[in-house]
Tab-separated table of N, CA, C and O in Angstrom:
chain	number	residue	atom	x	y	z
S	128	MET	N	8.825	0.203	7.874
S	128	MET	CA	7.761	-0.014	8.835
S	128	MET	C	7.585	1.235	9.691
S	128	MET	O	8.566	1.818	10.151
S	129	ILE	N	6.359	1.637	9.878
S	129	ILE	CA	6.044	2.821	10.677
S	129	ILE	C	5.928	2.406	12.135
S	129	ILE	O	5.100	1.556	12.476
S	130	PRO	N	6.736	2.983	13.009
S	130	PRO	CA	6.692	2.567	14.409
S	130	PRO	C	5.622	3.294	15.225
S	130	PRO	O	5.442	4.511	15.082
S	131	VAL	N	4.912	2.557	16.056
S	131	VAL	CA	4.049	3.184	17.046
S	131	VAL	C	4.964	4.025	17.922
S	131	VAL	O	6.065	3.613	18.273
S	132	GLY	N	4.528	5.238	18.236
S	132	GLY	CA	5.337	6.142	19.045
S	132	GLY	C	6.069	7.184	18.231
S	132	GLY	O	6.622	8.123	18.804
S	133	ALA	N	6.092	7.034	16.890
S	133	ALA	CA	6.718	8.067	16.053
S	133	ALA	C	6.003	9.394	16.300
S	133	ALA	O	4.777	9.438	16.440
S	134	LYS	N	6.780	10.476	16.374
S	134	LYS	CA	6.221	11.791	16.712
S	134	LYS	C	6.730	12.860	15.758
S	134	LYS	O	7.812	12.725	15.187
S	135	ALA	N	5.950	13.914	15.640
S	135	ALA	CA	6.380	15.107	14.907
S	135	ALA	C	5.687	16.310	15.534
S	135	ALA	O	4.655	16.178	16.210
S	136	GLU	N	6.282	17.469	15.304
S	136	GLU	CA	5.756	18.707	15.868
S	136	GLU	C	5.937	19.819	14.844
S	136	GLU	O	6.903	19.823	14.081
S	137	SER	N	5.007	20.757	14.828
S	137	SER	CA	5.136	21.947	13.994
S	137	SER	C	4.628	23.152	14.763
S	137	SER	O	3.889	23.011	15.746
S	138	ARG	N	5.058	24.321	14.313
S	138	ARG	CA	4.674	25.567	14.983
S	138	ARG	C	4.143	26.557	13.964
S	138	ARG	O	4.572	26.555	12.809
S	139	LEU	N	3.236	27.391	14.417
S	139	LEU	CA	2.645	28.418	13.566
S	139	LEU	C	2.359	29.645	14.409
S	139	LEU	O	1.767	29.534	15.491
S	140	THR	N	2.813	30.797	13.927
S	140	THR	CA	2.388	32.053	14.539
S	140	THR	C	1.162	32.506	13.765
S	140	THR	O	1.227	32.722	12.547
S	141	VAL	N	0.040	32.607	14.450
S	141	VAL	CA	-1.234	32.912	13.796
S	141	VAL	C	-1.154	34.289	13.151
S	141	VAL	O	-0.885	35.295	13.809
S	142	ALA	N	-1.385	34.312	11.851
S	142	ALA	CA	-1.425	35.552	11.068
S	142	ALA	C	-2.863	35.784	10.606
S	142	ALA	O	-3.714	34.888	10.700
S	143	GLN	N	-3.124	36.948	10.072
S	143	GLN	CA	-4.468	37.263	9.582
S	143	GLN	C	-4.938	36.224	8.560
S	143	GLN	O	-6.104	35.841	8.544
S	144	ASP	N	-4.019	35.724	7.731
S	144	ASP	CA	-4.374	34.723	6.712
S	144	ASP	C	-4.787	33.384	7.312
S	144	ASP	O	-5.330	32.535	6.602
S	145	ASP	N	-4.522	33.162	8.587
S	145	ASP	CA	-4.853	31.909	9.265
S	145	ASP	C	-6.178	31.971	10.022
S	145	ASP	O	-6.572	30.995	10.660
S	146	THR	N	-6.854	33.106	9.961
S	146	THR	CA	-8.037	33.319	10.800
S	146	THR	C	-9.328	32.796	10.175
S	146	THR	O	-9.419	32.586	8.964
S	147	ALA	N	-10.313	32.643	11.030
S	147	ALA	CA	-11.642	32.246	10.580
S	147	ALA	C	-12.191	33.276	9.589
S	147	ALA	O	-12.857	32.905	8.617
S	148	GLN	N	-11.897	34.558	9.820
S	148	GLN	CA	-12.319	35.592	8.861
S	148	GLN	C	-11.759	35.303	7.480
S	148	GLN	O	-12.473	35.346	6.487
S	149	ALA	N	-10.473	35.023	7.402
S	149	ALA	CA	-9.805	34.811	6.114
S	149	ALA	C	-10.238	33.504	5.456
S	149	ALA	O	-10.338	33.436	4.226
S	150	TRP	N	-10.471	32.462	6.241
S	150	TRP	CA	-10.816	31.150	5.691
S	150	TRP	C	-12.313	31.013	5.414
S	150	TRP	O	-12.746	30.027	4.831
S	151	GLY	N	-13.117	31.973	5.879
S	151	GLY	CA	-14.552	31.909	5.646
S	151	GLY	C	-15.267	30.923	6.556
S	151	GLY	O	-16.399	30.532	6.285
S	152	SER	N	-14.617	30.549	7.653
S	152	SER	CA	-15.239	29.588	8.568
S	152	SER	C	-15.802	30.273	9.811
S	152	SER	O	-16.192	29.601	10.761
S	153	GLY	N	-15.830	31.578	9.785
S	153	GLY	CA	-16.346	32.361	10.899
S	153	GLY	C	-16.051	33.821	10.647
S	153	GLY	O	-15.515	34.196	9.596
S	154	SER	N	-16.365	34.647	11.626
S	154	SER	CA	-16.219	36.090	11.436
S	154	SER	C	-15.175	36.726	12.348
S	154	SER	O	-14.985	37.932	12.309
S	155	LEU	N	-14.474	35.909	13.130
S	155	LEU	CA	-13.559	36.461	14.122
S	155	LEU	C	-12.096	36.265	13.721
S	155	LEU	O	-11.744	35.304	13.033
S	156	PRO	N	-11.225	37.163	14.195
S	156	PRO	CA	-9.799	37.083	13.863
S	156	PRO	C	-9.035	36.150	14.818
S	156	PRO	O	-8.151	36.565	15.558
S	157	VAL	N	-9.412	34.859	14.777
S	157	VAL	CA	-8.755	33.821	15.577
S	157	VAL	C	-8.439	32.652	14.649
S	157	VAL	O	-8.998	32.538	13.550
S	158	LEU	N	-7.544	31.759	15.102
S	158	LEU	CA	-7.164	30.610	14.296
S	158	LEU	C	-8.400	29.869	13.794
S	158	LEU	O	-9.255	29.459	14.579
S	159	ALA	N	-8.481	29.695	12.477
S	159	ALA	CA	-9.606	28.991	11.863
S	159	ALA	C	-9.494	27.495	12.109
S	159	ALA	O	-8.394	26.926	12.046
S	160	THR	N	-10.617	26.863	12.359
S	160	THR	CA	-10.616	25.415	12.538
S	160	THR	C	-10.048	24.698	11.312
S	160	THR	O	-9.215	23.804	11.469
S	161	PRO	N	-10.450	25.059	10.076
S	161	PRO	CA	-9.850	24.353	8.936
S	161	PRO	C	-8.338	24.578	8.825
S	161	PRO	O	-7.603	23.691	8.383
S	162	ARG	N	-7.841	25.720	9.276
S	162	ARG	CA	-6.394	25.959	9.261
S	162	ARG	C	-5.702	25.074	10.290
S	162	ARG	O	-4.617	24.554	10.049
S	163	MET	N	-6.346	24.879	11.441
S	163	MET	CA	-5.794	23.991	12.460
S	163	MET	C	-5.753	22.555	11.930
S	163	MET	O	-4.765	21.840	12.121
S	164	ILE	N	-6.802	22.139	11.234
S	164	ILE	CA	-6.842	20.791	10.681
S	164	ILE	C	-5.757	20.620	9.616
S	164	ILE	O	-5.093	19.573	9.570
S	165	LEU	N	-5.550	21.626	8.784
S	165	LEU	CA	-4.463	21.566	7.802
S	165	LEU	C	-3.121	21.385	8.507
S	165	LEU	O	-2.281	20.579	8.079
S	166	MET	N	-2.925	22.097	9.594
S	166	MET	CA	-1.681	21.975	10.362
S	166	MET	C	-1.511	20.554	10.896
S	166	MET	O	-0.422	19.983	10.836
S	167	ILE	N	-2.588	19.974	11.391
S	167	ILE	CA	-2.549	18.603	11.900
S	167	ILE	C	-2.191	17.635	10.776
S	167	ILE	O	-1.306	16.779	10.934
S	168	GLU	N	-2.856	17.761	9.637
S	168	GLU	CA	-2.574	16.846	8.524
S	168	GLU	C	-1.141	16.999	8.033
S	168	GLU	O	-0.451	15.999	7.776
S	169	ALA	N	-0.677	18.226	7.885
S	169	ALA	CA	0.687	18.459	7.402
S	169	ALA	C	1.727	17.898	8.374
S	169	ALA	O	2.745	17.333	7.955
S	170	THR	N	1.472	18.021	9.658
S	170	THR	CA	2.402	17.495	10.662
S	170	THR	C	2.412	15.969	10.624
S	170	THR	O	3.475	15.340	10.752
S	171	ALA	N	1.249	15.362	10.413
S	171	ALA	CA	1.178	13.903	10.288
S	171	ALA	C	1.927	13.423	9.038
S	171	ALA	O	2.639	12.415	9.082
S	172	VAL	N	1.786	14.143	7.933
S	172	VAL	CA	2.518	13.800	6.710
S	172	VAL	C	4.019	13.858	6.980
S	172	VAL	O	4.776	12.959	6.596
S	173	ASP	N	4.456	14.911	7.647
S	173	ASP	CA	5.880	15.045	7.986
S	173	ASP	C	6.344	13.895	8.891
S	173	ASP	O	7.464	13.403	8.754
S	174	CYS	N	5.490	13.476	9.813
S	174	CYS	CA	5.826	12.384	10.716
S	174	CYS	C	6.073	11.091	9.943
S	174	CYS	O	6.991	10.328	10.259
S	175	LEU	N	5.268	10.851	8.918
S	175	LEU	CA	5.370	9.610	8.158
S	175	LEU	C	6.446	9.640	7.080
S	175	LEU	O	6.899	8.584	6.632
S	176	ALA	N	6.848	10.831	6.655
S	176	ALA	CA	7.767	10.965	5.518
S	176	ALA	C	9.007	10.076	5.604
S	176	ALA	O	9.376	9.438	4.607
S	177	PRO	N	9.681	9.989	6.742
S	177	PRO	CA	10.885	9.151	6.797
S	177	PRO	C	10.627	7.656	6.581
S	177	PRO	O	11.559	6.907	6.297
S	178	PHE	N	9.383	7.238	6.695
S	178	PHE	CA	9.047	5.819	6.614
S	178	PHE	C	8.402	5.426	5.276
S	178	PHE	O	8.088	4.256	5.074
S	179	MET	N	8.216	6.412	4.385
S	179	MET	CA	7.569	6.129	3.114
S	179	MET	C	8.553	5.510	2.129
S	179	MET	O	9.630	6.061	1.891
S	180	GLU	N	8.188	4.359	1.583
S	180	GLU	CA	8.979	3.723	0.541
S	180	GLU	C	8.732	4.469	-0.774
S	180	GLU	O	7.716	5.157	-0.927
S	181	GLU	N	9.639	4.297	-1.720
S	181	GLU	CA	9.498	4.934	-3.024
S	181	GLU	C	8.137	4.596	-3.627
S	181	GLU	O	7.714	3.433	-3.615
S	182	GLY	N	7.447	5.617	-4.128
S	182	GLY	CA	6.156	5.423	-4.769
S	182	GLY	C	4.985	5.359	-3.811
S	182	GLY	O	3.836	5.224	-4.238
S	183	ARG	N	5.248	5.454	-2.522
S	183	ARG	CA	4.191	5.402	-1.513
S	183	ARG	C	3.968	6.795	-0.942
S	183	ARG	O	4.881	7.619	-0.888
S	184	THR	N	2.759	7.036	-0.516
S	184	THR	CA	2.398	8.284	0.138
S	184	THR	C	1.277	7.972	1.117
S	184	THR	O	0.824	6.834	1.208
S	185	SER	N	0.827	8.974	1.830
S	185	SER	CA	-0.303	8.760	2.725
S	185	SER	C	-1.412	9.747	2.378
S	185	SER	O	-1.152	10.854	1.908
S	186	VAL	N	-2.628	9.295	2.602
S	186	VAL	CA	-3.795	10.141	2.366
S	186	VAL	C	-4.626	10.189	3.643
S	186	VAL	O	-4.775	9.190	4.342
S	187	GLY	N	-5.144	11.371	3.935
S	187	GLY	CA	-5.972	11.537	5.117
S	187	GLY	C	-7.340	10.926	4.900
S	187	GLY	O	-7.937	11.076	3.831
S	188	THR	N	-7.837	10.224	5.922
S	188	THR	CA	-9.145	9.579	5.813
S	188	THR	C	-10.086	9.917	6.962
S	188	THR	O	-11.290	9.710	6.850
S	189	LEU	N	-9.534	10.434	8.061
S	189	LEU	CA	-10.380	10.736	9.217
S	189	LEU	C	-9.733	11.842	10.042
S	189	LEU	O	-8.529	11.796	10.307
S	190	VAL	N	-10.547	12.826	10.404
S	190	VAL	CA	-10.126	13.851	11.354
S	190	VAL	C	-11.228	13.937	12.402
S	190	VAL	O	-12.382	14.213	12.077
S	191	ASP	N	-10.875	13.648	13.647
S	191	ASP	CA	-11.820	13.701	14.767
S	191	ASP	C	-11.175	14.579	15.835
S	191	ASP	O	-10.465	14.092	16.710
S	192	VAL	N	-11.402	15.882	15.698
S	192	VAL	CA	-10.694	16.856	16.523
S	192	VAL	C	-11.677	17.869	17.094
S	192	VAL	O	-12.544	18.373	16.377
S	193	ALA	N	-11.527	18.161	18.369
S	193	ALA	CA	-12.298	19.228	19.009
S	193	ALA	C	-11.425	20.484	19.044
S	193	ALA	O	-10.269	20.424	19.465
S	194	HIS	N	-11.977	21.598	18.595
S	194	HIS	CA	-11.294	22.897	18.671
S	194	HIS	C	-11.859	23.574	19.917
S	194	HIS	O	-12.958	24.091	19.901
S	195	VAL	N	-11.083	23.552	20.997
S	195	VAL	CA	-11.631	23.881	22.314
S	195	VAL	C	-11.298	25.280	22.824
S	195	VAL	O	-11.861	25.715	23.829
S	196	SER	N	-10.384	25.982	22.142
S	196	SER	CA	-9.992	27.303	22.618
S	196	SER	C	-9.505	28.146	21.448
S	196	SER	O	-8.865	27.626	20.530
S	197	ALA	N	-9.775	29.432	21.500
S	197	ALA	CA	-9.388	30.345	20.423
S	197	ALA	C	-7.953	30.835	20.598
S	197	ALA	O	-7.492	31.062	21.715
S	198	SER	N	-7.264	31.002	19.457
S	198	SER	CA	-5.903	31.550	19.439
S	198	SER	C	-5.914	32.799	18.572
S	198	SER	O	-6.134	32.712	17.362
S	199	PRO	N	-5.673	33.972	19.162
S	199	PRO	CA	-5.730	35.216	18.392
S	199	PRO	C	-4.504	35.406	17.498
S	199	PRO	O	-3.483	34.728	17.661
S	200	VAL	N	-4.619	36.341	16.579
S	200	VAL	CA	-3.502	36.713	15.717
S	200	VAL	C	-2.300	37.062	16.594
S	200	VAL	O	-2.430	37.738	17.615
S	201	GLY	N	-1.139	36.558	16.206
S	201	GLY	CA	0.092	36.813	16.948
S	201	GLY	C	0.478	35.716	17.911
S	201	GLY	O	1.630	35.643	18.337
S	202	SER	N	-0.471	34.846	18.252
S	202	SER	CA	-0.136	33.766	19.183
S	202	SER	C	0.551	32.632	18.424
S	202	SER	O	0.304	32.407	17.244
S	203	GLU	N	1.446	31.932	19.127
S	203	GLU	CA	2.106	30.770	18.531
S	203	GLU	C	1.352	29.518	18.943
S	203	GLU	O	1.072	29.311	20.123
S	204	VAL	N	1.016	28.685	17.960
S	204	VAL	CA	0.383	27.404	18.246
S	204	VAL	C	1.368	26.293	17.879
S	204	VAL	O	2.141	26.418	16.932
S	205	VAL	N	1.339	25.236	18.681
S	205	VAL	CA	2.210	24.092	18.487
S	205	VAL	C	1.336	22.869	18.258
S	205	VAL	O	0.436	22.586	19.054
S	206	CYS	N	1.598	22.165	17.168
S	206	CYS	CA	0.872	20.953	16.838
S	206	CYS	C	1.795	19.769	17.072
S	206	CYS	O	2.915	19.740	16.563
S	207	ALA	N	1.329	18.803	17.848
S	207	ALA	CA	2.095	17.581	18.103
S	207	ALA	C	1.247	16.386	17.686
S	207	ALA	O	0.056	16.316	18.014
S	208	VAL	N	1.863	15.465	16.941
S	208	VAL	CA	1.185	14.238	16.544
S	208	VAL	C	2.029	13.054	16.991
S	208	VAL	O	3.261	13.141	17.038
S	209	GLU	N	1.352	11.969	17.328
S	209	GLU	CA	2.045	10.737	17.716
S	209	GLU	C	1.295	9.544	17.154
S	209	GLU	O	0.069	9.450	17.306
S	210	VAL	N	2.013	8.644	16.509
S	210	VAL	CA	1.416	7.420	15.990
S	210	VAL	C	1.025	6.540	17.177
S	210	VAL	O	1.871	6.204	18.012
S	211	THR	N	-0.256	6.184	17.249
S	211	THR	CA	-0.738	5.338	18.343
S	211	THR	C	-1.107	3.938	17.891
S	211	THR	O	-1.232	3.036	18.715
S	212	GLU	N	-1.303	3.770	16.568
S	212	GLU	CA	-1.702	2.454	16.060
S	212	GLU	C	-1.331	2.362	14.583
S	212	GLU	O	-1.502	3.326	13.834
S	213	VAL	N	-0.833	1.216	14.192
S	213	VAL	CA	-0.592	0.916	12.780
S	213	VAL	C	-1.268	-0.423	12.500
S	213	VAL	O	-0.927	-1.426	13.118
S	214	ASP	N	-2.245	-0.398	11.616
S	214	ASP	CA	-2.982	-1.610	11.240
S	214	ASP	C	-2.899	-1.753	9.730
S	214	ASP	O	-3.663	-1.116	9.001
S	215	ARG	N	-1.928	-2.525	9.267
S	215	ARG	CA	-1.606	-2.668	7.847
S	215	ARG	C	-1.338	-1.288	7.263
S	215	ARG	O	-0.343	-0.674	7.613
S	216	ALA	N	-2.210	-0.766	6.413
S	216	ALA	CA	-1.970	0.533	5.767
S	216	ALA	C	-2.541	1.703	6.569
S	216	ALA	O	-2.253	2.860	6.269
S	217	ARG	N	-3.346	1.411	7.588
S	217	ARG	CA	-3.987	2.488	8.361
S	217	ARG	C	-3.080	2.913	9.510
S	217	ARG	O	-2.594	2.094	10.273
S	218	VAL	N	-2.892	4.228	9.615
S	218	VAL	CA	-2.063	4.788	10.685
S	218	VAL	C	-2.931	5.769	11.471
S	218	VAL	O	-3.529	6.689	10.898
S	219	ARG	N	-2.989	5.576	12.780
S	219	ARG	CA	-3.794	6.441	13.656
S	219	ARG	C	-2.861	7.286	14.507
S	219	ARG	O	-1.875	6.794	15.060
S	220	PHE	N	-3.192	8.573	14.613
S	220	PHE	CA	-2.410	9.540	15.385
S	220	PHE	C	-3.247	10.120	16.516
S	220	PHE	O	-4.430	10.421	16.322
S	221	ARG	N	-2.620	10.353	17.643
S	221	ARG	CA	-3.181	11.227	18.682
S	221	ARG	C	-2.643	12.604	18.336
S	221	ARG	O	-1.452	12.760	18.037
S	222	VAL	N	-3.506	13.615	18.360
S	222	VAL	CA	-3.077	14.962	17.987
S	222	VAL	C	-3.401	15.950	19.103
S	222	VAL	O	-4.389	15.790	19.827
S	223	SER	N	-2.538	16.940	19.208
S	223	SER	CA	-2.711	17.975	20.219
S	223	SER	C	-2.225	19.297	19.641
S	223	SER	O	-1.150	19.354	19.042
S	224	VAL	N	-3.014	20.321	19.801
S	224	VAL	CA	-2.618	21.672	19.409
S	224	VAL	C	-2.735	22.537	20.656
S	224	VAL	O	-3.765	22.516	21.340
S	225	THR	N	-1.667	23.270	20.962
S	225	THR	CA	-1.648	24.114	22.158
S	225	THR	C	-1.134	25.505	21.798
S	225	THR	O	-0.494	25.707	20.761
S	226	ASP	N	-1.408	26.448	22.676
S	226	ASP	CA	-0.772	27.765	22.610
S	226	ASP	C	-0.288	28.094	24.021
S	226	ASP	O	-0.344	27.234	24.915
S	227	ALA	N	0.196	29.303	24.233
S	227	ALA	CA	0.768	29.659	25.534
S	227	ALA	C	-0.238	29.520	26.675
S	227	ALA	O	0.148	29.293	27.824
S	228	ALA	N	-1.534	29.617	26.365
S	228	ALA	CA	-2.563	29.527	27.407
S	228	ALA	C	-3.021	28.095	27.664
S	228	ALA	O	-3.753	27.848	28.620
S	229	GLY	N	-2.613	27.139	26.802
S	229	GLY	CA	-3.005	25.753	27.021
S	229	GLY	C	-3.560	25.087	25.778
S	229	GLY	O	-3.189	25.410	24.654
S	230	GLU	N	-4.494	24.172	26.003
S	230	GLU	CA	-5.037	23.347	24.930
S	230	GLU	C	-5.896	24.165	23.962
S	230	GLU	O	-6.736	24.951	24.376
S	231	VAL	N	-5.670	23.938	22.671
S	231	VAL	CA	-6.441	24.574	21.602
S	231	VAL	C	-7.274	23.527	20.865
S	231	VAL	O	-8.437	23.736	20.569
S	232	GLY	N	-6.651	22.394	20.554
S	232	GLY	CA	-7.337	21.325	19.845
S	232	GLY	C	-6.806	19.980	20.307
S	232	GLY	O	-5.638	19.852	20.673
S	233	THR	N	-7.672	18.983	20.278
S	233	THR	CA	-7.275	17.644	20.707
S	233	THR	C	-8.132	16.612	19.989
S	233	THR	O	-9.291	16.874	19.671
S	234	GLY	N	-7.531	15.459	19.713
S	234	GLY	CA	-8.305	14.403	19.071
S	234	GLY	C	-7.437	13.407	18.359
S	234	GLY	O	-6.318	13.111	18.790
S	235	PHE	N	-7.968	12.886	17.228
S	235	PHE	CA	-7.323	11.829	16.470
S	235	PHE	C	-7.365	12.127	14.983
S	235	PHE	O	-8.244	12.843	14.502
S	236	HIS	N	-6.408	11.560	14.278
S	236	HIS	CA	-6.338	11.689	12.829
S	236	HIS	C	-5.889	10.335	12.281
S	236	HIS	O	-5.069	9.663	12.908
S	237	GLU	N	-6.448	9.937	11.141
S	237	GLU	CA	-6.031	8.698	10.503
S	237	GLU	C	-5.618	8.966	9.070
S	237	GLU	O	-6.203	9.808	8.386
S	238	ARG	N	-4.591	8.215	8.641
S	238	ARG	CA	-4.105	8.269	7.278
S	238	ARG	C	-3.922	6.846	6.792
S	238	ARG	O	-3.702	5.933	7.592
S	239	PHE	N	-4.024	6.651	5.483
S	239	PHE	CA	-3.733	5.362	4.867
S	239	PHE	C	-2.514	5.514	3.981
S	239	PHE	O	-2.392	6.495	3.244
S	240	VAL	N	-1.616	4.550	4.040
S	240	VAL	CA	-0.457	4.513	3.166
S	240	VAL	C	-0.894	3.825	1.877
S	240	VAL	O	-1.469	2.730	1.920
S	241	VAL	N	-0.644	4.490	0.747
S	241	VAL	CA	-1.105	3.994	-0.549
S	241	VAL	C	0.006	4.108	-1.592
S	241	VAL	O	0.970	4.851	-1.417
S	242	SER	N	-0.185	3.391	-2.682
S	242	SER	CA	0.644	3.577	-3.866
S	242	SER	C	0.160	4.851	-4.544
S	242	SER	O	-1.025	4.949	-4.920
S	243	ALA	N	1.042	5.821	-4.709
S	243	ALA	CA	0.650	7.086	-5.338
S	243	ALA	C	0.121	6.850	-6.745
S	243	ALA	O	-0.900	7.436	-7.147
S	244	GLU	N	0.778	5.988	-7.504
S	244	GLU	CA	0.378	5.723	-8.893
S	244	GLU	C	-1.012	5.098	-8.965
S	244	GLU	O	-1.871	5.544	-9.732
S	245	LYS	N	-1.256	4.077	-8.159
S	245	LYS	CA	-2.560	3.410	-8.169
S	245	LYS	C	-3.662	4.346	-7.683
S	245	LYS	O	-4.769	4.361	-8.218
S	246	PHE	N	-3.347	5.126	-6.643
S	246	PHE	CA	-4.329	6.061	-6.099
S	246	PHE	C	-4.746	7.077	-7.157
S	246	PHE	O	-5.926	7.342	-7.365
S	247	MET	N	-3.756	7.648	-7.856
S	247	MET	CA	-4.048	8.650	-8.879
S	247	MET	C	-4.756	8.046	-10.084
S	247	MET	O	-5.613	8.695	-10.686
S	248	ALA	N	-4.415	6.817	-10.447
S	248	ALA	CA	-5.114	6.163	-11.563
S	248	ALA	C	-6.587	6.022	-11.233
S	248	ALA	O	-7.457	6.289	-12.086
S	249	LYS	N	-6.878	5.637	-10.012
S	249	LYS	CA	-8.274	5.477	-9.590
S	249	LYS	C	-8.988	6.835	-9.555
S	249	LYS	O	-10.119	6.972	-10.003
S	250	ALA	N	-8.296	7.848	-9.033
S	250	ALA	CA	-8.887	9.195	-8.983
S	250	ALA	C	-9.112	9.735	-10.391
S	250	ALA	O	-10.190	10.287	-10.688
S	251	ASN	N	-8.125	9.572	-11.266
S	251	ASN	CA	-8.243	10.087	-12.629
S	251	ASN	C	-9.305	9.360	-13.441
S	251	ASN	O	-9.844	9.929	-14.396
S	252	ALA	N	-9.614	8.124	-13.080
S	252	ALA	CA	-10.662	7.375	-13.770
S	252	ALA	C	-12.030	8.030	-13.565
S	252	ALA	O	-12.947	7.785	-14.332
S	253	LYS	N	-12.148	8.887	-12.578
S	253	LYS	CA	-13.412	9.590	-12.317
S	253	LYS	C	-13.584	10.801	-13.222
S	253	LYS	O	-14.684	11.335	-13.323
S	254	SER	N	-12.502	11.246	-13.873
S	254	SER	CA	-12.585	12.429	-14.724
S	254	SER	C	-13.451	12.158	-15.937
S	254	SER	O	-13.374	11.079	-16.535
S	255	PRO	N	-14.260	13.141	-16.318
S	255	PRO	CA	-15.112	12.961	-17.511
S	255	PRO	C	-14.305	12.909	-18.794
S	255	PRO	O	-13.235	13.357	-18.916
């Protein structure tokens, strides 16, 4: 059972490969929004990992995040996620990304716990 209040944290020192320039989401050498979202999803996956039964995994279904401040190359960003709601297979997280100057991103993320085998069978059924 996934407990409300479960938390996880991750850190990233922004490198050139993490920038909007590198990801194609902008032209400036600052943390790319899609890279920040990847960090949020990966941290949420790590948060749930101890609670996953054999054959189960989680898939992202919703990201509702505001990217409110830029983080230049060399800055360290910290991503924190906390489970705020568990409704059967749906897990909702409050997410926060900060750097030394303060808030970088804030919002919510949702994941569903699924059977990996059933999920992949359904996905593979779409293949031509």
